[in-house]
Structure formats: structure tokens, C-alpha cells
Short mmCIF file of C-alpha atoms and ligand atoms in Angstrom, two decimals:
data_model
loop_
_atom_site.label_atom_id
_atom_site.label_comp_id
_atom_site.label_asym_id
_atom_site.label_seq_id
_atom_site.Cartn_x
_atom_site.Cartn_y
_atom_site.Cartn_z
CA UNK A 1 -53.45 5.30 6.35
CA UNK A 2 -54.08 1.86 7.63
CA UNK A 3 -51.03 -0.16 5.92
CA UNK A 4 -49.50 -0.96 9.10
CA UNK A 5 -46.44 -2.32 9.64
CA UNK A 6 -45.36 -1.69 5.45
CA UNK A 7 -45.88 2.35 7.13
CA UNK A 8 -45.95 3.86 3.17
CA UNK A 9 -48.12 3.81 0.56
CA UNK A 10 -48.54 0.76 -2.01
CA UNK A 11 -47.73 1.74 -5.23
CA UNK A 12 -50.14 0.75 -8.59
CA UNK A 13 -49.08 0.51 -11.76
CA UNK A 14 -52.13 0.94 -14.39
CA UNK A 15 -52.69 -0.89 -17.39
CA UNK A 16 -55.83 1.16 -19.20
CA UNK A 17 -57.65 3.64 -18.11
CA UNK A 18 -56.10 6.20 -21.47
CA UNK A 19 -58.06 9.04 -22.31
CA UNK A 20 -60.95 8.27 -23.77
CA UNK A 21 -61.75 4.82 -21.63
CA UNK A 22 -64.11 4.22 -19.01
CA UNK A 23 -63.45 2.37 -15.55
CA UNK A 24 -59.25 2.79 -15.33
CA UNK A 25 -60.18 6.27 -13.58
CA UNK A 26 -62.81 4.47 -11.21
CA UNK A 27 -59.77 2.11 -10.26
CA UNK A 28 -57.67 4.88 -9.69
CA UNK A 29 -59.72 6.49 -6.96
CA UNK A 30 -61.14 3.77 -5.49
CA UNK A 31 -57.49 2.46 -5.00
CA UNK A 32 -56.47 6.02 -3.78
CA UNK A 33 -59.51 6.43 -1.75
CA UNK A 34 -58.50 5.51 1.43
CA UNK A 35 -55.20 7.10 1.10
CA UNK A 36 -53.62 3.30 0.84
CA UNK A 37 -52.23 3.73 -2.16
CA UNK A 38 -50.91 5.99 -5.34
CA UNK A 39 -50.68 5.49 -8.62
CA UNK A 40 -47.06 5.98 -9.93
CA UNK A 41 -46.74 4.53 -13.28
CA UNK A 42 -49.14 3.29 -16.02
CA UNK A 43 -49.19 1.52 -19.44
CA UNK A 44 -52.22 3.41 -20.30
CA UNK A 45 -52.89 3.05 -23.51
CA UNK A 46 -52.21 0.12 -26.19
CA UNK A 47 -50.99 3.29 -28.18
CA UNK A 48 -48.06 4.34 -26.19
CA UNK A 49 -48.44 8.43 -27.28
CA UNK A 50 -52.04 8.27 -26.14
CA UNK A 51 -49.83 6.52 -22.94
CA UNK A 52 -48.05 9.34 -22.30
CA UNK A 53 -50.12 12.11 -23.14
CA UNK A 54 -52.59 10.27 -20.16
CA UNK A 55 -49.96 10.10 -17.25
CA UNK A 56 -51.01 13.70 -16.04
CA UNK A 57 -54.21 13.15 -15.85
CA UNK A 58 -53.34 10.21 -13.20
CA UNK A 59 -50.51 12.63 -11.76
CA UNK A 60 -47.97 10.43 -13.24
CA UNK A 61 -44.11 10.88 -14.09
CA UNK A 62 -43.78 11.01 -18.25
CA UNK A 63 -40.83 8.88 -17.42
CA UNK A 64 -43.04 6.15 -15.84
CA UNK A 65 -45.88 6.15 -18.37
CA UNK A 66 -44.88 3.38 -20.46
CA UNK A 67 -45.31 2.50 -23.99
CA UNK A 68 -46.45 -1.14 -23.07
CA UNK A 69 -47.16 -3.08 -19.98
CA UNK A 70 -44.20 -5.52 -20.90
CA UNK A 71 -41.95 -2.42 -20.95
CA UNK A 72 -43.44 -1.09 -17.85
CA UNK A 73 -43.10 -4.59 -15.84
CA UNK A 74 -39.22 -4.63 -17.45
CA UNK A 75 -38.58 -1.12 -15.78
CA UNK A 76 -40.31 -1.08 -12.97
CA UNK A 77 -38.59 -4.46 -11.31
CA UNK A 78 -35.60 -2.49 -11.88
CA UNK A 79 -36.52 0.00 -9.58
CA UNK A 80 -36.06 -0.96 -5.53
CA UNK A 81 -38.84 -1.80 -3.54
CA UNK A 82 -41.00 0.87 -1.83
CA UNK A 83 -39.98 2.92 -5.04
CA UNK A 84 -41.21 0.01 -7.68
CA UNK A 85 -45.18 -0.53 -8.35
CA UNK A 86 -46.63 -2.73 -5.85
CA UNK A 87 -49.15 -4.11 -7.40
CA UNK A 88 -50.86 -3.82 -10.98
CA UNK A 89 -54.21 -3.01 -11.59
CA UNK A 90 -55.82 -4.60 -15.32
CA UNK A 91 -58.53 -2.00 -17.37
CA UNK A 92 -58.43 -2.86 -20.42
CA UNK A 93 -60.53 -4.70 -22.89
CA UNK A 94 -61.39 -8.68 -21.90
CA UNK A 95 -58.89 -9.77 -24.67
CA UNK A 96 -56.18 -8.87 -23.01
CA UNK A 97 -56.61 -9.74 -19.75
CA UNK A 98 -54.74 -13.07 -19.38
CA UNK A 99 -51.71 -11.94 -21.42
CA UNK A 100 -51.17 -8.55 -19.00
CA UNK A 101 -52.39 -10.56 -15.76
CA UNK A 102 -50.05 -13.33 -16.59
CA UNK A 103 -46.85 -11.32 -17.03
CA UNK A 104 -47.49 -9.82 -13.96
CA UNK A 105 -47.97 -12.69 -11.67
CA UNK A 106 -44.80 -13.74 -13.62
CA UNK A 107 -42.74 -10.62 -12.66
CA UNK A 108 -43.74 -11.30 -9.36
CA UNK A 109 -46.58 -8.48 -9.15
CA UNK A 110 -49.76 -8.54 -6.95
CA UNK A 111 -52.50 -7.86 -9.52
CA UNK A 112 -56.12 -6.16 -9.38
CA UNK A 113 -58.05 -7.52 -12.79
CA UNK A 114 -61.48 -6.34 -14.24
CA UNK A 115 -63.78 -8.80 -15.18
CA UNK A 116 -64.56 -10.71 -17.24
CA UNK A 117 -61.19 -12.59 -16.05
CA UNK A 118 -59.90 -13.37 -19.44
CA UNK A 119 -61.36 -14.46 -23.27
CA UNK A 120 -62.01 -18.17 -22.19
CA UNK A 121 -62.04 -20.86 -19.56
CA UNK A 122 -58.84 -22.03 -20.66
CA UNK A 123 -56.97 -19.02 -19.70
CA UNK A 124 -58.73 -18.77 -16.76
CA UNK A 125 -57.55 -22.28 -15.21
CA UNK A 126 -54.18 -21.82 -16.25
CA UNK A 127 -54.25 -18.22 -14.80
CA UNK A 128 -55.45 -19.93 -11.59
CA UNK A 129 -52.54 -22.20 -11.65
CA UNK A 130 -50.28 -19.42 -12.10
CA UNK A 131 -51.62 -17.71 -9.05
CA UNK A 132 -51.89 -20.41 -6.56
CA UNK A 133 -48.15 -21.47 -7.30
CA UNK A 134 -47.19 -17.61 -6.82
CA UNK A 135 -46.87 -15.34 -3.75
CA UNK A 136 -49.22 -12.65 -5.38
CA UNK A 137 -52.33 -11.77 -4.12
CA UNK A 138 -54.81 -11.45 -7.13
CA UNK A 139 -58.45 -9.44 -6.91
CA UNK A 140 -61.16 -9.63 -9.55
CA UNK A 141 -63.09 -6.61 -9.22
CA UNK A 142 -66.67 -7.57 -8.98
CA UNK A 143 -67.15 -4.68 -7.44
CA UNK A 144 -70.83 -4.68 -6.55
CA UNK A 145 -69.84 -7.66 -3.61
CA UNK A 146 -68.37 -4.43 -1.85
CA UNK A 147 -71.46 -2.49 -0.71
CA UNK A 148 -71.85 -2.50 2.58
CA UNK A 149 -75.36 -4.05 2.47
CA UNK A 150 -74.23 -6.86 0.47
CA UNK A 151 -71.53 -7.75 2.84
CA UNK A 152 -74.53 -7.11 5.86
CA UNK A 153 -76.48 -9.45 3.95
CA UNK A 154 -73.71 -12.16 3.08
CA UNK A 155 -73.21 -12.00 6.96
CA UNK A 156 -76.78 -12.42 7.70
CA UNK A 157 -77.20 -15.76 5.56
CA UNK A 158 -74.14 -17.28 6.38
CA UNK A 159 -75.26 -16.43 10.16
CA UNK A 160 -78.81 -18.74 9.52
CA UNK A 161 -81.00 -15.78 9.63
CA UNK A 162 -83.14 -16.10 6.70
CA UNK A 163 -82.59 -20.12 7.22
CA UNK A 164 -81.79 -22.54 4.24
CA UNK A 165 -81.84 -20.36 1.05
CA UNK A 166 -83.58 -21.95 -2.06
CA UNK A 167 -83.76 -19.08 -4.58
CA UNK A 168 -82.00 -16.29 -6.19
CA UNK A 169 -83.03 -13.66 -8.81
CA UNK A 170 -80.03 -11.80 -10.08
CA UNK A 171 -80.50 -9.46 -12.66
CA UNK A 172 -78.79 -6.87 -14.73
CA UNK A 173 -80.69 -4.67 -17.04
CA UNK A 174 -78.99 -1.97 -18.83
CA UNK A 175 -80.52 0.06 -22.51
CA UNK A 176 -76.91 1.43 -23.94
CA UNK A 177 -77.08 -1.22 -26.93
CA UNK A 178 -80.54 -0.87 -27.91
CA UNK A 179 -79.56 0.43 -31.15
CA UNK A 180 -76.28 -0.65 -32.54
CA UNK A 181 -74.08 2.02 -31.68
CA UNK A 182 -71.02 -0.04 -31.88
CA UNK A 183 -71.09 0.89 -35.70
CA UNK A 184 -70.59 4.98 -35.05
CA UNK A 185 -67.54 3.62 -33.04
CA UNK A 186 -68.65 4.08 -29.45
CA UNK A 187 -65.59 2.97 -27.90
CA UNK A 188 -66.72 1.40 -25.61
CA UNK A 189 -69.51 -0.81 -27.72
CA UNK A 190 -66.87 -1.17 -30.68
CA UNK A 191 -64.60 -4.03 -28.83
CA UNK A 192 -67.35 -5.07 -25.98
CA UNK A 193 -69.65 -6.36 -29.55
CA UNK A 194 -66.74 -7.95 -31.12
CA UNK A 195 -66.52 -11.99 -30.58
CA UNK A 196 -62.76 -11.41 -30.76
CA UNK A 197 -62.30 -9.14 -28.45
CA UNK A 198 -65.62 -10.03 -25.81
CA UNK A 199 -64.67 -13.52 -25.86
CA UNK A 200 -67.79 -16.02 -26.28
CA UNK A 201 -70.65 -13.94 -25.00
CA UNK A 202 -71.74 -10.12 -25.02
CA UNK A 203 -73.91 -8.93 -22.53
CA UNK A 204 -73.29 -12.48 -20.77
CA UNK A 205 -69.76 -11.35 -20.63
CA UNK A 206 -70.36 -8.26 -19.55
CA UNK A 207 -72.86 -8.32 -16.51
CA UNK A 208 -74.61 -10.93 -16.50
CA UNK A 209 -70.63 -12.71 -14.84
CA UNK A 210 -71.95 -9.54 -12.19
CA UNK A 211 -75.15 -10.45 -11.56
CA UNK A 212 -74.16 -14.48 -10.93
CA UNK A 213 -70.88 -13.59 -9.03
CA UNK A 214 -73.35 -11.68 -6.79
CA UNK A 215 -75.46 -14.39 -5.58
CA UNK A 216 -72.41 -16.77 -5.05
CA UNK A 217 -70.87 -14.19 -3.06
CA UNK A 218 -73.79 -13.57 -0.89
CA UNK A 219 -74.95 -16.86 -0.54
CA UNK A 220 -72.13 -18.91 -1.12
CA UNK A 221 -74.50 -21.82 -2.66
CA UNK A 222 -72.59 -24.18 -5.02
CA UNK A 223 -74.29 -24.93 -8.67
CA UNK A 224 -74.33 -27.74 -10.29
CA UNK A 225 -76.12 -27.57 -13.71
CA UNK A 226 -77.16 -24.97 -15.92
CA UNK A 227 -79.50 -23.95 -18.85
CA UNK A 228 -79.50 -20.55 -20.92
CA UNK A 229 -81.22 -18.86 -23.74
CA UNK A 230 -79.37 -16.17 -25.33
CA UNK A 231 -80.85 -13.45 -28.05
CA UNK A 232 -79.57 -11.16 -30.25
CA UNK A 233 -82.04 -8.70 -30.69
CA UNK A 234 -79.94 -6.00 -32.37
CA UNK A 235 -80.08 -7.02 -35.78
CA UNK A 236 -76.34 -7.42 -37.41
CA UNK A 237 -74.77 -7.57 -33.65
CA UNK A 238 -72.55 -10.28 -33.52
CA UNK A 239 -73.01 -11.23 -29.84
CA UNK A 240 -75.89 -11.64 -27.19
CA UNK A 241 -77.42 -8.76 -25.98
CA UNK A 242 -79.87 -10.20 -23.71
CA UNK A 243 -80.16 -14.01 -21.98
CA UNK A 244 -81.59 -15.76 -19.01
CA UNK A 245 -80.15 -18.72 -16.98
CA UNK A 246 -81.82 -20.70 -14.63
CA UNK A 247 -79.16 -22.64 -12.40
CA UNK A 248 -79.33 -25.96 -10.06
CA UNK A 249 -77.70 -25.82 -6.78
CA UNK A 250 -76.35 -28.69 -4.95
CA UNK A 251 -78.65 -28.05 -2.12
CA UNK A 252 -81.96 -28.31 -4.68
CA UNK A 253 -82.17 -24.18 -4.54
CA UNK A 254 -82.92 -22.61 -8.25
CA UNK A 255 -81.39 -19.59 -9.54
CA UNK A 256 -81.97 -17.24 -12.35
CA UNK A 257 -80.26 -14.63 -14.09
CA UNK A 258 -80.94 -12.48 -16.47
CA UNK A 259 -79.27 -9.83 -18.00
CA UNK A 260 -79.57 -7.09 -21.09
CA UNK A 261 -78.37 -4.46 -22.91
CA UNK A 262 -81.58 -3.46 -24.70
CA UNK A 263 -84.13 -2.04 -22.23
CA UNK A 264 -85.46 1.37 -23.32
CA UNK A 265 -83.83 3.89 -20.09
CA UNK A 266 -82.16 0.89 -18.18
CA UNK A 267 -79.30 2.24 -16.24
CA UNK A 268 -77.28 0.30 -14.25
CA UNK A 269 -79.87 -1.83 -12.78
CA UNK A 270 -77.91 -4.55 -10.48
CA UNK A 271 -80.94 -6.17 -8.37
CA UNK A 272 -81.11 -9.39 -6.09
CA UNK A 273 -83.82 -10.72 -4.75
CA UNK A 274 -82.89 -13.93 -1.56
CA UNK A 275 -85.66 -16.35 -1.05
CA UNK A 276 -84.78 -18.33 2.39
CA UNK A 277 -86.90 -20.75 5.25
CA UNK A 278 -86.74 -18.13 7.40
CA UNK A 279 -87.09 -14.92 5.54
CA UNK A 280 -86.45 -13.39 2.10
CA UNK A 281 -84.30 -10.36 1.32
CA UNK A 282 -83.71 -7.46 -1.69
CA UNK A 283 -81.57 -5.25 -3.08
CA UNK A 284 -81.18 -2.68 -5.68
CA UNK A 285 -77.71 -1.35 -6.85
CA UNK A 286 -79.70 2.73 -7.95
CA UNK A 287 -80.73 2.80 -4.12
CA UNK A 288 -77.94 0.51 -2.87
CA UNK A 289 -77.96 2.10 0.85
CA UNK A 290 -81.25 0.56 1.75
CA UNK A 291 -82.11 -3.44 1.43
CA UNK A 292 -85.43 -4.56 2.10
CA UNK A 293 -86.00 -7.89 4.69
CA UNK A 294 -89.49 -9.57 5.05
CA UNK A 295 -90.50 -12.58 7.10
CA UNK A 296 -94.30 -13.48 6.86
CA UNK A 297 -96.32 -11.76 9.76
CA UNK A 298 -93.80 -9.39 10.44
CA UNK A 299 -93.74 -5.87 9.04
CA UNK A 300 -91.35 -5.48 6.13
CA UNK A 301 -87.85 -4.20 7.33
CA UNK A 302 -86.22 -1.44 5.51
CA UNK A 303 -81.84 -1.89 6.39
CA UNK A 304 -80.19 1.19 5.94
CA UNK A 305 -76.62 1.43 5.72
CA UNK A 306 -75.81 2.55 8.98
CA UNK A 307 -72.43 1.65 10.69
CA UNK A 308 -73.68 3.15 14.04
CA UNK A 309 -76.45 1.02 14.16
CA UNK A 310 -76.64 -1.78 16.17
CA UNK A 311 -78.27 -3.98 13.18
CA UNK A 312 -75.35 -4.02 11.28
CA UNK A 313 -73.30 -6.87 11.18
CA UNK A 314 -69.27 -6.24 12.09
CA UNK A 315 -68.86 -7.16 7.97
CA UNK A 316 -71.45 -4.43 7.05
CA UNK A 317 -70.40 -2.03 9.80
CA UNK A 318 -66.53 -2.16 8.43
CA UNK A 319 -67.90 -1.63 4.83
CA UNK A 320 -68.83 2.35 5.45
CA UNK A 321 -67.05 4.94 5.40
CA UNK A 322 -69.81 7.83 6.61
CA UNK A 323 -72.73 7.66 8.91
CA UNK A 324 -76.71 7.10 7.71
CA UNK A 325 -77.89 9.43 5.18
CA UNK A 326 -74.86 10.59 3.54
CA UNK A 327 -74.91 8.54 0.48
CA UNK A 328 -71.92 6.18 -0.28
CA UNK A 329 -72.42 4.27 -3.38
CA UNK A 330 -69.95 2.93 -6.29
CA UNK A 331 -66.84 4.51 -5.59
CA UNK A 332 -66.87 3.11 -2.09
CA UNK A 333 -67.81 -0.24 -2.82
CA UNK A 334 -65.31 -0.42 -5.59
CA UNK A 335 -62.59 1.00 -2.64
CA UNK A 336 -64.05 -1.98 -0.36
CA UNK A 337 -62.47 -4.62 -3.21
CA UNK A 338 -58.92 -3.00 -3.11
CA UNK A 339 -59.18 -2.34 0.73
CA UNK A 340 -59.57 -6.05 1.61
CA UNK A 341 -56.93 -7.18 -1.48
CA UNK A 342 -54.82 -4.17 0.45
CA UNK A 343 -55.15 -5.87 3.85
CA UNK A 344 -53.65 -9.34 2.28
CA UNK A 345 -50.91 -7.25 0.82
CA UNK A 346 -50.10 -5.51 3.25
CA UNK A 347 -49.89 -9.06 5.65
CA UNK A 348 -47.89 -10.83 3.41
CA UNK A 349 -44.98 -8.11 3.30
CA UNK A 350 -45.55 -8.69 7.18
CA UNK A 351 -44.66 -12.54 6.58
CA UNK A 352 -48.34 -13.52 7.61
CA UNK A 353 -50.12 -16.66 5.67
CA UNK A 354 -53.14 -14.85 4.00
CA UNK A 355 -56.55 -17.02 2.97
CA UNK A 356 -56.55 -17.50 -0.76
CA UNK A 357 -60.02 -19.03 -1.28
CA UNK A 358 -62.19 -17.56 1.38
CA UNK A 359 -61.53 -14.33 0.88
CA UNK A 360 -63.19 -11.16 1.48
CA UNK A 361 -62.46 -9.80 -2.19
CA UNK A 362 -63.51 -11.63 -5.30
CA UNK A 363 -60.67 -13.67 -6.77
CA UNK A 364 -58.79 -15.85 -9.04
CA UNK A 365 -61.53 -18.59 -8.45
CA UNK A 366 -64.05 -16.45 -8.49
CA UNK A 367 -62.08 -15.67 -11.88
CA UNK A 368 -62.64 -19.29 -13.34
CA UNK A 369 -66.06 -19.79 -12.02
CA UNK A 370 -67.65 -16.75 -14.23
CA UNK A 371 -65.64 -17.90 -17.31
CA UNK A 372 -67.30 -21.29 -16.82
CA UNK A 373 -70.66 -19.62 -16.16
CA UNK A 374 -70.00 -17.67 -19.45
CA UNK A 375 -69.01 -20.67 -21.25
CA UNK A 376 -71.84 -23.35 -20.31
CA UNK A 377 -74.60 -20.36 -20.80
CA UNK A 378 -73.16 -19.86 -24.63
CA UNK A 379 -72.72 -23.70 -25.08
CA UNK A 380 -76.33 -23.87 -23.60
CA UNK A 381 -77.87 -21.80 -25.69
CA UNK A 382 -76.23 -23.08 -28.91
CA UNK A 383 -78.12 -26.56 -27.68
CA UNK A 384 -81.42 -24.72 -27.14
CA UNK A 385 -81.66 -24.57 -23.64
CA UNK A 386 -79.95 -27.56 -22.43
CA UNK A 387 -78.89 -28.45 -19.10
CA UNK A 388 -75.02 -28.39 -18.82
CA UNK A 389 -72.91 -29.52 -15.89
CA UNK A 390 -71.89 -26.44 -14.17
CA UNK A 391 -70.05 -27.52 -10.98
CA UNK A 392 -66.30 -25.77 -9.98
CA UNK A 393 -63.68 -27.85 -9.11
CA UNK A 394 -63.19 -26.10 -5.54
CA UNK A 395 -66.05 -26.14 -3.48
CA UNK A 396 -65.57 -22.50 -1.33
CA UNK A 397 -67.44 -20.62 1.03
P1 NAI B 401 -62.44 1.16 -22.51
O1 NAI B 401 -62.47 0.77 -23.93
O2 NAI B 401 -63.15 2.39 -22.08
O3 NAI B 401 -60.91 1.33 -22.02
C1 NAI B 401 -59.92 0.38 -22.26
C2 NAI B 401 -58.55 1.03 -22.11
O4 NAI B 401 -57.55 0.03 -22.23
C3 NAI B 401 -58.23 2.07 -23.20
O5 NAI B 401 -57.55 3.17 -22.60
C4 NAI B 401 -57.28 1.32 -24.15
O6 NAI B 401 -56.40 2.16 -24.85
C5 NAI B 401 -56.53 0.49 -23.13
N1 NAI B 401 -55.83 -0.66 -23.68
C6 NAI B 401 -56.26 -1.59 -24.55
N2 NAI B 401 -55.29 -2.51 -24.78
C7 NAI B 401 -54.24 -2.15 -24.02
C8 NAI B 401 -52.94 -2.67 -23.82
N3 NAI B 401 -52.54 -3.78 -24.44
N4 NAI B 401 -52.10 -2.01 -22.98
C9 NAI B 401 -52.47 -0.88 -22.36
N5 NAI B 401 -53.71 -0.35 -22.49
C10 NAI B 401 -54.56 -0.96 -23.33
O7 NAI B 401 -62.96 -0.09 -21.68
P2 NAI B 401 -63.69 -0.08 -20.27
O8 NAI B 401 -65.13 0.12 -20.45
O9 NAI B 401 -62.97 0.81 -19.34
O10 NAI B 401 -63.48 -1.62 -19.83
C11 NAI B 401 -62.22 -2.14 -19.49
C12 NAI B 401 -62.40 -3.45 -18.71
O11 NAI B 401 -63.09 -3.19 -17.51
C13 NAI B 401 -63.22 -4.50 -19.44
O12 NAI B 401 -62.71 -5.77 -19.19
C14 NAI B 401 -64.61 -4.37 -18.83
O13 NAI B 401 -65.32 -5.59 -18.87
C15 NAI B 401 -64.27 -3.97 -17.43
N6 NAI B 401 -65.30 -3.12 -16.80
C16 NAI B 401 -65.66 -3.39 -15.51
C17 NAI B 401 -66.57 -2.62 -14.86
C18 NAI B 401 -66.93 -2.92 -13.44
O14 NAI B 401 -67.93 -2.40 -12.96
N7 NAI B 401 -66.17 -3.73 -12.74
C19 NAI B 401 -67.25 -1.49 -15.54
C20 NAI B 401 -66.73 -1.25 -16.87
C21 NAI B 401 -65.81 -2.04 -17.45
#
């Protein structure tokens, strides 16, 4: 255990993750991974039988599986510290983001939220505002900024090595909506298809705020303006299910991304491509231990994720949790998002000042800057394509 001077556990309190649902279990053991943390009490279900009948399967006390968040928040500050939830981690559908993430901040709880941050931008600022004017230490998890070659590669470009970077092709292409499944009552389809519970965009919403958060992270350009197209090619479906953007950057660099939801036996298929002066790079999320580096004239460079080798960068290297070969893969880099939010916890119980905009982990900002990316794309593509200022108010990394 690597909490340090706090010497215990933190404890997480779960909002999601009920039988049934999808990425509240990935939360819990990427949390738990590292044997940082435990998850003591949950509000895991809107439906608080479905709540309690869940808290086993997360080892949890009955008496701390909760009917509701609110009632769970309520409790749990009643309880002294070391016994109380540390921190509270957000699974549950985009709608309700901003209300859960908000009382939490508010009873004075650190707070790990899934993406998209919340419904809209407006939520978003004023969730920022919240934070910033707190003590809590907020993560978004975008968790694909936690592979270890990622991190290797952010530290190579910020570092000069592939020299000025001009372009980035982030894409995520996924099949599961091809046909409209949402109407047999996937779960998982039902709310992600419905405008009031998605928020503006579908598939935008959904990945696509992936795909863009991963260039920013990795090459920490700034953009400026934006166009999008948007389809719906699922007849009947309310919301996109496949788009492109193309994005300005203040430094005259072009991105694009592109995301969908309807290509025949797409997976999970996260990919970046990194066009710099000096060299280009490329990864791929299905093979994410290798990333391909070229320079003209030079053979083509195959990095494997290797924390013994002396290639990797100190960011990379502290990313990996086994040596070459044994694959590490979503789980870890998921665990590599709490680790670093875990680090910032753990310094401010030590009285430390902790970095709030720089940070390792993706965060509130990060938060605001994919609901504006959401927004601008929609209003965009409603205006056929136009280009839309897209500029955050903080200029970071
Ligand atoms: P899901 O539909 O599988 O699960 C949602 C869970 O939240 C269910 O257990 C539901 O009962 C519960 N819930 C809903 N309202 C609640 C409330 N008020 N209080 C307590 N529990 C409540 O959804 P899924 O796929 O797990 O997605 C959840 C969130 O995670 C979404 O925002 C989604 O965008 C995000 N996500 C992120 C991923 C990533 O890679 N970072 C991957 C998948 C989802």
C-alpha cells in the first residue's frame, strides 16, 4: 500500500455500478487494484432494493448500501473519519452526474466522475466553480490517458521529440448500435439513445469526448475553432450515432475526430495517430502495449511497454505494473486514473498544496472542455458544418 503518511486504506463510496450495469464494477477494481483503497458503502442503484440486493457483490455492509446517494452522503458524514467514505466514485447514467457530483463536493467529498461530466456545459462550469472553491480533489475518468504508452508518449512530445506537432487523428469506432437495440431495452442503449438522459449528443457524448480528451492530453495543444457533421444513420434513433470534427489549434495544427456506433464488428477501437516536425507516432487501444514511432529514413520503431527498458520515459515507466510481455491493458490504465487522484488525496490529508490544473489525472477542466466540445460539435452540425469558436477559458498544459 503506498498511501503514506494517511497509513490505511481510502474508503469509496459507489454511486452505480447495480446489478445489471456496466463500468461501476470496472471502478471498483481499478480503485481496489493497488490495494489503495476499499469500497465500503454504495448507493448502487436508483432503485434502492436493487441497492441492497448489490452490496454483496461489492463485499459491502447491507447497512451501508443506501437507498439514495443523498441518504448515503447524510449517513456517511456521520460516521468519523478513517471509518466514513473517503471519496465518491460517480457510475451512473450522464443525467445524473452533476446532481450526485455536486452534493458531494458539497458534503465535502473527494469525487471520481465518469464521463461525459454532466448533461450540458452549464453544469459543467458551475461544477467547476464548485470544485475550485472546495478542498476536494475531483477525477474524470478518461481512462484511456492512463496507459502507460500514452503517458510515454505525452512525455515524449512535451519533451520536443517528435518537434512542433501539427496533426491529430483521434478516432473511436465501435458497431453495438448498428441496429437499434435500444428498443428491446438493452440497458445500456435504452438511456445512452435518449436526448434526456445522453444530454445533446449520442455517440458524440459517448466516445467521441474520449477520443478528443485523448489528443489534448497527449499533446496538450489548445483549439480554437471547430466544425462537425453529425448522422443518424439508425433510422428512428433520436441521437447521433456517428460524426466527424475537424478542429483548429492555436498553433495552426488541424485535428480530426471521428467517432461511431455503427461499424459492422467494431469493438472498442480507440486509435491516435501524432503527426510532428520531427517524427510522427500511433496507437491502438486492442494492442495498447505497443505504439508505433517513425521518422523519415529511419526504420519504423515498434515501443513496447516495458518499464525495464531504458526507452521509457519516468511517466511511462511509473504507469506499469508488470514487466514486457505480460499484457496489462484496461483495468490498469483505469487503476492509473485513481492512483494519481489517490496520490493528491492522500497529500492533502498530509497538508500539502496539490496542482489542480496540471494534473496527472483528467479533471474538472478537462470536465468542461468535453462538454464544450460536445456542445459546439451538436451546434455545428445543426449549422451544417460551421466553424464555431471552440477555445477554453484556461489555457493548461
Ligand atoms: P449502466 O446503465 O450499465 O449503469 C448505470 C447504473 O447507475 C445502474 O446500476 C443504475 O441503476 C444506476 N443509477 C442510475 N441512477 C442512479 C441514481 N440516481 N443513484 C444510484 N444509482 C443510479 O451504465 P454504464 O454503461 O455503466 O455507464 C455509466 C456511466 O459511465 C455513464 O456516464 C457512461 O458514459 C460512463 N461510462 C464510461 C466508460 C469509460 O470507459 N470511462 C465506459 C462505460 C460507461
Amino acid at each position: 500500500m503506498t498511501n503514506g503518511p494517511l497509513n490505511r486504506k481510502l474508503k469509496m463510496g459507489m454511486v452505480g455500478g447495480g446489478q445489471g450495469s456496466f463500468i461501476g464494477k470496472v471502478h471498483s477494481i481499478a480503485a481496489c487494484l493497488d490495494n489503495r483503497a476499499e469500497v465500503v458503502a454504495g448507493a448502487f442503484s436508483s432503485n434502492p432494493q436493487r441497492s441492497k440486493a448489490s452490496a454483496a457483490d461489492y463485499n459491502v455492509a447491507e447497512s451501508r448500501a443506501y437507498g439514495s446517494y443523498q441518504e448515503m452522503f447524510d449517513k456517511e458524514r456521520q460516521l468519523p473519519e478513517g471509518e466514513r467514505i473517503d471519496f465518491v466514485t460517480v457510475a451512473t447514467p450522464n443525467h445524473t452526474h452533476f446532481e450526485i457530483s455536486k452534493a458531494a463536493v458539497e458534503a465535502g467529498f473527494h469525487v471520481m466522475c465518469d464521463k461525459p461530466m454532466t448533461f450540458d456545459l452549464g453544469q459543467a462550469e458551475e461544477l467547476a466553480v464548485l470544485v475550485d472553491n472546495s478542498s476536494v480533489v475531483f477525477g474524470l475518468t478518461h481512462n484511456y490517458t492512463g496507459y502507460p504508452l500514452i503517458r510515454q508518449a505525452r512525455e515524449m512530445i512535451q519533451s520536443g521529440e517528435l518537434g512542433e506537432i501539427q496533426a491529430v487523428r483521434a478516432n473511436y469506432i465501435q458497431g453495438w448500435l448498428r441496429s437499434k437495440i435500444e428498443d428491446s431495452d438493452q440497458k445500456q442503449a435504452a438511456w445512452r439513445t435518449d436526448p434526456s438522459k445522453s444530454g445533446a449528443a449520442g455517440c458524440f457524448g459517448d466516445i467521441a469526448t474520449h477520443a478528443y480528451n485523448l489528443g489534448r492530453y497527449m499533446t496538450g495543444l489548445l483549439s480554437e475553432e471547430i466544425s462537425c457533421h453529425l448522422r443518424t444513420f439508425v433510422p428512428g434513433r433520436k441521437l447521433d450515432d456517428y460524426g466527424t470534427a475537424l478542429i483548429k489549434y492555436d498553433n495552426g495544427g488541424l485535428g480530426t475526430v471521428t467517432a461511431s456506433q455503427i461499424s459492422h464488428g467494431r469493438e472498442n477501437d480507440v486509435t491516435i495517430e501524432i503527426d510532428g516536425t520531427k517524427g510522427s507516432l500511433s496507437w491502438a487501444q486492442e494492442n495498447p502495449n505497443a505504439m508505433q514511432v517513425r521518422a523519415n529514413g529511419q526504420p519504423h520503431k515498434i515501443y513496447t511497454r516495458d518499464p525495464n527498458a531504458p526507452y521509457m520515459l519516468a511517466s511511462g515507466q511509473a504507469a506499469c505494473r508488470l514487466p514486457a510481455g505480460h499484457p496489462e491493458a484496461f483495468f490498469e490504465a483505469f487503476a492509473n486514473i485513481y492512483a494519481a487522484a489517490f496520490d493528491a488525496i492522500v497529500a492533502k490529508h498530509s497538508g500539502e498544496k496539490v496542482e489542480r490544473i496540471n494534473t496527472v489525472y483528467p479533471n474538472v477542466h478537462d470536465g468542461v472542455e468535453g462538454m464544450l466540445f460536445i456542445q459546439q460539435s451538436v451546434a455545428s452540425s445543426q449549422q451544417n458544418g460551421a466553424w464555431l469558436p471552440f477555445k477554453c477559458d484556461r489555457a493548461r498544459r
